[in-house]
XYZ file of C-alpha atoms in Angstrom:
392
model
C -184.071 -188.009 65.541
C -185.100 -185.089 67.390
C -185.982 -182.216 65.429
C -184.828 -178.895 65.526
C -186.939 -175.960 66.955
C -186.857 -172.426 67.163
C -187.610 -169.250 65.520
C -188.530 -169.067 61.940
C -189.547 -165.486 61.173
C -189.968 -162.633 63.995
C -191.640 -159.226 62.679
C -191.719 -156.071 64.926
C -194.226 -153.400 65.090
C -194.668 -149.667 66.551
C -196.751 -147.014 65.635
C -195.209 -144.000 63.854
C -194.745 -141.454 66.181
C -191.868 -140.698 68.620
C -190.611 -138.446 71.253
C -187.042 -136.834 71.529
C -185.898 -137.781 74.883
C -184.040 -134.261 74.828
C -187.542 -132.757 74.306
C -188.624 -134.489 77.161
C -185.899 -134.230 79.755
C -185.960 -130.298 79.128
C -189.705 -130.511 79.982
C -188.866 -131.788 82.897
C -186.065 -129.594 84.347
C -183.758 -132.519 83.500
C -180.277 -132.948 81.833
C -180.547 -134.534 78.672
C -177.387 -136.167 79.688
C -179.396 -137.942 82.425
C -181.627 -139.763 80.222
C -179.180 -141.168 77.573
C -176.503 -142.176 79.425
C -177.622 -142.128 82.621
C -180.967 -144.237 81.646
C -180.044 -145.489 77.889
C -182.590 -143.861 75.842
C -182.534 -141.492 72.644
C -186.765 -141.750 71.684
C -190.035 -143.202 72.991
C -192.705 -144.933 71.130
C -195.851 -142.237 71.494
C -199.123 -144.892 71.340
C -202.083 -143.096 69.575
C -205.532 -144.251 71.340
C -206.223 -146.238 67.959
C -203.722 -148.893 68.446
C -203.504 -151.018 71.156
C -201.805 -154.926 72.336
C -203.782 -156.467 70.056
C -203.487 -153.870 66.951
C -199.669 -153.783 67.552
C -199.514 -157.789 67.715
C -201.347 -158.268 64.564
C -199.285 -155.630 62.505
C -196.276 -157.015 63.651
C -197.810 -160.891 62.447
C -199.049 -159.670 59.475
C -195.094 -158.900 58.551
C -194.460 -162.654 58.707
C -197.066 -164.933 57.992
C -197.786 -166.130 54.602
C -201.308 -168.337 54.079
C -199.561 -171.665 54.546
C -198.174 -170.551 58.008
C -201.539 -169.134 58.825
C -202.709 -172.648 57.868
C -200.295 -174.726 60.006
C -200.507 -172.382 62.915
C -201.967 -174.856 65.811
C -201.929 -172.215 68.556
C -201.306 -168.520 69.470
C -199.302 -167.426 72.665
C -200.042 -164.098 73.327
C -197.376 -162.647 76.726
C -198.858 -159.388 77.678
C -199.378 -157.740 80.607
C -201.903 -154.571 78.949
C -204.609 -157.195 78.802
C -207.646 -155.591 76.967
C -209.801 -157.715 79.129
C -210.176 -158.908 82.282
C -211.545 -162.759 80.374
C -211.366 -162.362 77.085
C -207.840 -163.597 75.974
C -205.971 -161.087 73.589
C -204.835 -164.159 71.928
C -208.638 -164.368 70.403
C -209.097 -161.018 69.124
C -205.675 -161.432 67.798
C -206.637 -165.101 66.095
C -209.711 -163.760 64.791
C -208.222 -160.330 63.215
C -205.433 -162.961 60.981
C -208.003 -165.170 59.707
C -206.560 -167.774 61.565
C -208.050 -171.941 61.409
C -210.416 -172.382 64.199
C -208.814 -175.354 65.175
C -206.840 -172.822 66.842
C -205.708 -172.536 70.426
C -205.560 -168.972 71.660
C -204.297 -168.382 75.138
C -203.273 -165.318 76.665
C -200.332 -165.437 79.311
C -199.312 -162.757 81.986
C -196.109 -162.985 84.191
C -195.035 -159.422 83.755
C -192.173 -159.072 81.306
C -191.661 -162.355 81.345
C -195.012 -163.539 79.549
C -193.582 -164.082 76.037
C -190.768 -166.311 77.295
C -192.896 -168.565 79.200
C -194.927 -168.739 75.452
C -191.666 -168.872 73.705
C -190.607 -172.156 75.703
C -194.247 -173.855 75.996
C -193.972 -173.437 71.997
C -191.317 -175.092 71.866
C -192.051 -177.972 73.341
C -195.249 -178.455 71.525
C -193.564 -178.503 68.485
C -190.898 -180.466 69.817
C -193.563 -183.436 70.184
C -195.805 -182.093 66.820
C -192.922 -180.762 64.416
C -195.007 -179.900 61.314
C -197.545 -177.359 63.772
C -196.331 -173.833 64.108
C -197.560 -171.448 66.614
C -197.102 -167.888 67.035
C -196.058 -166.229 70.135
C -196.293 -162.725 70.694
C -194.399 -160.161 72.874
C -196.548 -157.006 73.202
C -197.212 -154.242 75.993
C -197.684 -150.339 76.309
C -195.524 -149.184 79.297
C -197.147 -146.597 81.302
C -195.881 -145.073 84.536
C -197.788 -141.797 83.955
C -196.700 -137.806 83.361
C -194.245 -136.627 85.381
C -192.903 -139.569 87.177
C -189.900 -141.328 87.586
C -190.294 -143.619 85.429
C -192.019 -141.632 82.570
C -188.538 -141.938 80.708
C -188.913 -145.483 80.377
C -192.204 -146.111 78.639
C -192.559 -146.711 75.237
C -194.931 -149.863 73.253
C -194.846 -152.178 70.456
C -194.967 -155.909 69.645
C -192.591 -158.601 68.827
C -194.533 -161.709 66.279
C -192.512 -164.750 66.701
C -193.288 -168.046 64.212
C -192.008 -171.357 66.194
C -191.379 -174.045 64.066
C -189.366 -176.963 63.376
C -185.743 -176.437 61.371
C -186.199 -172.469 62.381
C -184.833 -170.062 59.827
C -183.588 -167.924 62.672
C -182.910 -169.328 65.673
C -182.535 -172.910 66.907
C -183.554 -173.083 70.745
C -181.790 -174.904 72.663
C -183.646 -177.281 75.217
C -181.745 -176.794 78.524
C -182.907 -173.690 80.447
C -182.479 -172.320 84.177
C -185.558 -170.499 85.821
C -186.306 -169.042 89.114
C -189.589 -167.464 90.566
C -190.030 -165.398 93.587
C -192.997 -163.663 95.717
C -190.991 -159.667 94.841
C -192.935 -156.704 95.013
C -190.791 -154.267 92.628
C -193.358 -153.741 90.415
C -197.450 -154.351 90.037
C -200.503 -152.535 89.093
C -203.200 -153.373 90.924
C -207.211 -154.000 88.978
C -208.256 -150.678 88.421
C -204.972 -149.011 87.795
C -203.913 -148.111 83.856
C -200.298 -147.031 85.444
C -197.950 -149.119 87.255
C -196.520 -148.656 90.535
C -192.873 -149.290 91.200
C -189.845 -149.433 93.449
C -186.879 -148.294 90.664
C -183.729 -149.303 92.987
C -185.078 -152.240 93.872
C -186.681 -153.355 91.000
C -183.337 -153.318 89.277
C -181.402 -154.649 92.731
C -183.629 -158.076 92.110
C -183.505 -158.549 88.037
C -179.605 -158.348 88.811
C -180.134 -161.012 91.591
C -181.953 -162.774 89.135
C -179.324 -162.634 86.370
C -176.733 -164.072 88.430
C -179.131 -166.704 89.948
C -180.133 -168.246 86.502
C -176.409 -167.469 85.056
C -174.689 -170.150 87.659
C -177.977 -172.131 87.388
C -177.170 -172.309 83.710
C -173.359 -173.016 83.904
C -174.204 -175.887 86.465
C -176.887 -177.863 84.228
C -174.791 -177.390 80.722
C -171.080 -176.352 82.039
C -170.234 -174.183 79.563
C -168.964 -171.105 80.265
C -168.996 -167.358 78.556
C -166.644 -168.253 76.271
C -169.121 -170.344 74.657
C -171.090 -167.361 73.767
C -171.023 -164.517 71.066
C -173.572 -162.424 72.788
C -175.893 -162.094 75.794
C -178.800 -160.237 75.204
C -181.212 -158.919 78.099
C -184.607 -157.760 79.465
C -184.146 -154.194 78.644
C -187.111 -152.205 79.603
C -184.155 -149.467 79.249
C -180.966 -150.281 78.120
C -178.918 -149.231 80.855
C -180.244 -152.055 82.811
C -179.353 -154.822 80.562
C -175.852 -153.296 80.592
C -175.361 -153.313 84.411
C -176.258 -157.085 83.725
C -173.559 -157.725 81.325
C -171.074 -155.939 83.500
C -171.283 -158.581 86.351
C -170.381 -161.046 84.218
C -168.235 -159.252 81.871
C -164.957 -160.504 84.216
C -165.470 -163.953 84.015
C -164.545 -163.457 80.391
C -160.983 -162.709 78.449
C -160.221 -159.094 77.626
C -161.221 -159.859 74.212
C -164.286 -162.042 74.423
C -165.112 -158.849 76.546
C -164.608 -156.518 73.796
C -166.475 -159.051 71.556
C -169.280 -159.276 73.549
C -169.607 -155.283 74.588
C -169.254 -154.785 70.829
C -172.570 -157.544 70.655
C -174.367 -155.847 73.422
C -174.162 -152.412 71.346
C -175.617 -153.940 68.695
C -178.613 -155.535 70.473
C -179.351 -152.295 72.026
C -179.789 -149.785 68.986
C -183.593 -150.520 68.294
C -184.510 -150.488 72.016
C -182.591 -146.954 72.231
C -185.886 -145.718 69.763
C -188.411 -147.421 70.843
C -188.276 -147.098 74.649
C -190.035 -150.046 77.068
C -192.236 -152.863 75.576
C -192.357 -154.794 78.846
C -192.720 -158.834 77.244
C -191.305 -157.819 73.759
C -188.021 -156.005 75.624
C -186.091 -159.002 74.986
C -187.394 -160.060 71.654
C -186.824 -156.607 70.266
C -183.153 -156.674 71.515
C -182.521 -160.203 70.513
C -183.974 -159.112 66.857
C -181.890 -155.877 66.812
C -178.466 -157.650 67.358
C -179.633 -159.870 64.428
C -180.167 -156.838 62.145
C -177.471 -154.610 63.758
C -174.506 -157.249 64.826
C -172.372 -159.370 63.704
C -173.009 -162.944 64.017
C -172.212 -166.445 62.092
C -174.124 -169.401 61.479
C -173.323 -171.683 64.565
C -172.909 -168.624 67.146
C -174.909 -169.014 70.658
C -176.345 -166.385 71.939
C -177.494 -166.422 75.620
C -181.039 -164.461 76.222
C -181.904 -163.084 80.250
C -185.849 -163.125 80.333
C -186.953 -160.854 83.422
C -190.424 -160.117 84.716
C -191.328 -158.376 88.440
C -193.338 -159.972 90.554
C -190.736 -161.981 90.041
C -189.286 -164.559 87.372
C -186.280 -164.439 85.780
C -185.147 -167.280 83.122
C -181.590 -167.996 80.859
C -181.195 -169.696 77.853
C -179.692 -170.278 74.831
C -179.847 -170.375 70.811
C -178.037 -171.495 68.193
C -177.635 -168.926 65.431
C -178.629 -170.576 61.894
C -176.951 -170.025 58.307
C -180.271 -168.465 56.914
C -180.904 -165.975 59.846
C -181.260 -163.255 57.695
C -184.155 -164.417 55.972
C -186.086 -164.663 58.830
C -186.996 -160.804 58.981
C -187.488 -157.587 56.664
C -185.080 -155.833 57.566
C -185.469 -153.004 54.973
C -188.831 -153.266 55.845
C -188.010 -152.720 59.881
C -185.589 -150.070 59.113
C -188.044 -147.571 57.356
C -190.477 -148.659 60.111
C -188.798 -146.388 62.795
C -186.887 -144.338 60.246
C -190.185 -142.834 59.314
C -191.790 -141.934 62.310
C -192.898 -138.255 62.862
C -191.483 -136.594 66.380
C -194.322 -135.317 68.625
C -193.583 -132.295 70.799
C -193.744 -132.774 74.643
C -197.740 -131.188 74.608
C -198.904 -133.689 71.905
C -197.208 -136.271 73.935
C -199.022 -135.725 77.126
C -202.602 -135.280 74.481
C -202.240 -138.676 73.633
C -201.155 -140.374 76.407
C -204.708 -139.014 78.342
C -206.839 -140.105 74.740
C -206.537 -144.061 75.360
C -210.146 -146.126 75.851
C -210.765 -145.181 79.746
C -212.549 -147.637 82.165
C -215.573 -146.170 82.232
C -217.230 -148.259 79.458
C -218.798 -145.822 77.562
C -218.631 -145.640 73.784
C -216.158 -144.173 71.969
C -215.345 -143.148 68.419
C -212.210 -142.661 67.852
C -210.182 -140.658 65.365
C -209.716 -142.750 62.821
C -209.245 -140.560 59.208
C -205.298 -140.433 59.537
C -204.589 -144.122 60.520
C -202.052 -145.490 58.487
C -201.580 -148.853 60.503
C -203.408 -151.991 58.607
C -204.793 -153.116 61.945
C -206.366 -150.597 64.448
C -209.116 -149.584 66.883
C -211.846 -147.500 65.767
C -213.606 -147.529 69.298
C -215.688 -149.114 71.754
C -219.768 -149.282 71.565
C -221.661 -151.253 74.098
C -218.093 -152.667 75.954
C -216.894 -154.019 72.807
C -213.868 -152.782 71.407
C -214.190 -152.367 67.919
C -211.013 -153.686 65.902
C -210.949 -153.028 62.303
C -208.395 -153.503 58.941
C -207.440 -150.892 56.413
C -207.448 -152.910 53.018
C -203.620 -152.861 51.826
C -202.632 -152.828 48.406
């Protein structure tokens, strides 16, 4: 019998500070109107320089694993693409920081926004052929595009902790899938470069190419159609773009499945609104916010767009379970980003310039008012220095 596998638990982490989109568009000589509608977003995550990938990844883990998961945990995916080191996996610090077995494999994997989907599915299969392992993948990035640019309104940061396992609380995976990879240059940042470089239009022009490549890819291998699903969730590294998505397929669809799945959309959107770009964990976040914010049944599919530039795009599907709900904290999720502090527009820009630079020299950094359990106190001799606040 094959055993089912999916996602147990999935915790979500961002640090506590925000910026008003309004604040920001008036900054800029902008209509506030411009930025959420136009773009999709009502607040950005504001990263302090003490948390980084690896802080966010294990404060999001930390949510979810218990010491019998951290036990049975045979490997750690880490999909990131603001690698802390040019060798040194993230996936090592973050291994080491959660007390995790050594018997542990730690890899770190980089496709753009796709990197936590190509450790979502490799998970997967491993425990498809070892069903009492568990591994944890991780979505996690800092978007950065740089002050006063076009695409300053769509940064933002956090992490997404999935726990892969067999007979998933959440999520049962489903093992057909439709991928497609191509040589795109819509967005890259070059060694040397802490701020990517990117062609909007296009950018967007391909990951809608890409949607309706892996769509009909899809359909062909499984022949099921959009009736068969109560959502599609998206890639949203803003949440206009995951809507322009739903709206080519949106037709092939009965005036009230389209209702239905608008209404789903909505829902899968809300926590993405507030927390701006995570680049890998875009998805996760959205697929985790219509679990908090819609409404599903046990038994519902929901289809899930994975997009990263460069380019690879990827469509699956996943079988919602009866016990979804106990899969995340959702009070504990909700006073998360209910109790964030707004930053003006100068603090903002004060932080965003205070991150470890590339110079290599060392750094102590401002750690009295951390409240995070994980963060980074600095860097002596090239080594970062990653420490944890004792909770009660």
């Amino acid at each position: 019998m094959t055993e089912t596998v999916g996602i147990d638990r999935m915790g979500f982490y961002t640090p506590d500070m925000y910026l008003e989109m309004t604040d920001l568009a008036l900054a800029r000589g902008e209509d506030p109107a411009k930025y959420h509608v136009g773009i999709g977003q009502d607040k950005q995550a504001v990263i302090p320089p003490t948390q980084d990938v690896v802080t966010m990844a294990a404060n999001a883990a930390a949510q979810i694993l218990t010491p019998a998961d951290k036990a049975a945990i045979k490997m750690v995916l880490f999909g990131t693409e603001s690698g802390v080191d040019n060798s040194k996996a993230t996936a090592v610090y973050l291994a080491h920081l959660l007390d995790l077995p050594a018997d542990t494999r730690a890899v770190e994997i980089k496709q753009a926004c796709y990197g936590a989907t190509a450790g979502l599915q490799l998970a997967a299969d491993y425990v498809r052929a070892r069903p009492t392992a568990k591994v944890l993948v991780i979505g996690a990035d800092i978007a950065r595009y740089g002050l006063h640019t076009a695409g300053e309104v769509t940064q933002g940061g956090g992490a997404v902790a999935m726990l892969v396992t067999a007979q998933p609380r959440m999520l049962a995976l489903e093992p057909v899938s439709a991928y497609h990879t191509a040589d795109v240059m819509d967005f890259w940042r070059p060694l040397g470069r802490t701020e990517a470089l990117v062609d909007g239009r296009y950018s967007t022009n391909v990951y809608l190419d890409f949607f309706k490549t892996v769509w009909a890819a899809y359909q062909a291998q499984t022949q099921r159609t959009i009736a068969d699903f109560a959502a599609l969730t998206f890639h949203i590294p803003f949440t206009k773009m995951g809507l322009k998505a739903l709206r080519q397929v949106l037709p092939e669809a009965t005036p009230d499945q389209q209702a239905h799945l608008q209404a789903a959309f909505e829902a899968s959107q809300l926590d993405n609104r507030n927390v701006g770009n995570l680049y890998t964990g875009s998805l996760y976040l959205s697929i985790l916010s219509l679990l908090r914010h819609g409404h599903l049944q046990a038994g519902d599919r929901i289809g899930c767009y994975s997009y990263g530039s460069g380019a690879e795009g990827e469509f699956y599907s996943a079988i919602v379970q009866p016990t979804f709900r106990q899969g995340f904290d959702d009070e504990r999720l909700t006073a998360l980003l209910a109790n964030r502090r707004a930053v003006s527009v100068a603090e903002y820009e004060a932080l965003f310039t205070q991150r470890l630079d590339l110079s290599g020299r060392d750094v102590q950094l401002p750690v009295g008012e951390v409240s995070a359990q994980y963060y980074l106190a600095g860097r002596q001799q090239q080594q970062r220095l990653y420490r944890q606040r004792i909770v009660d």
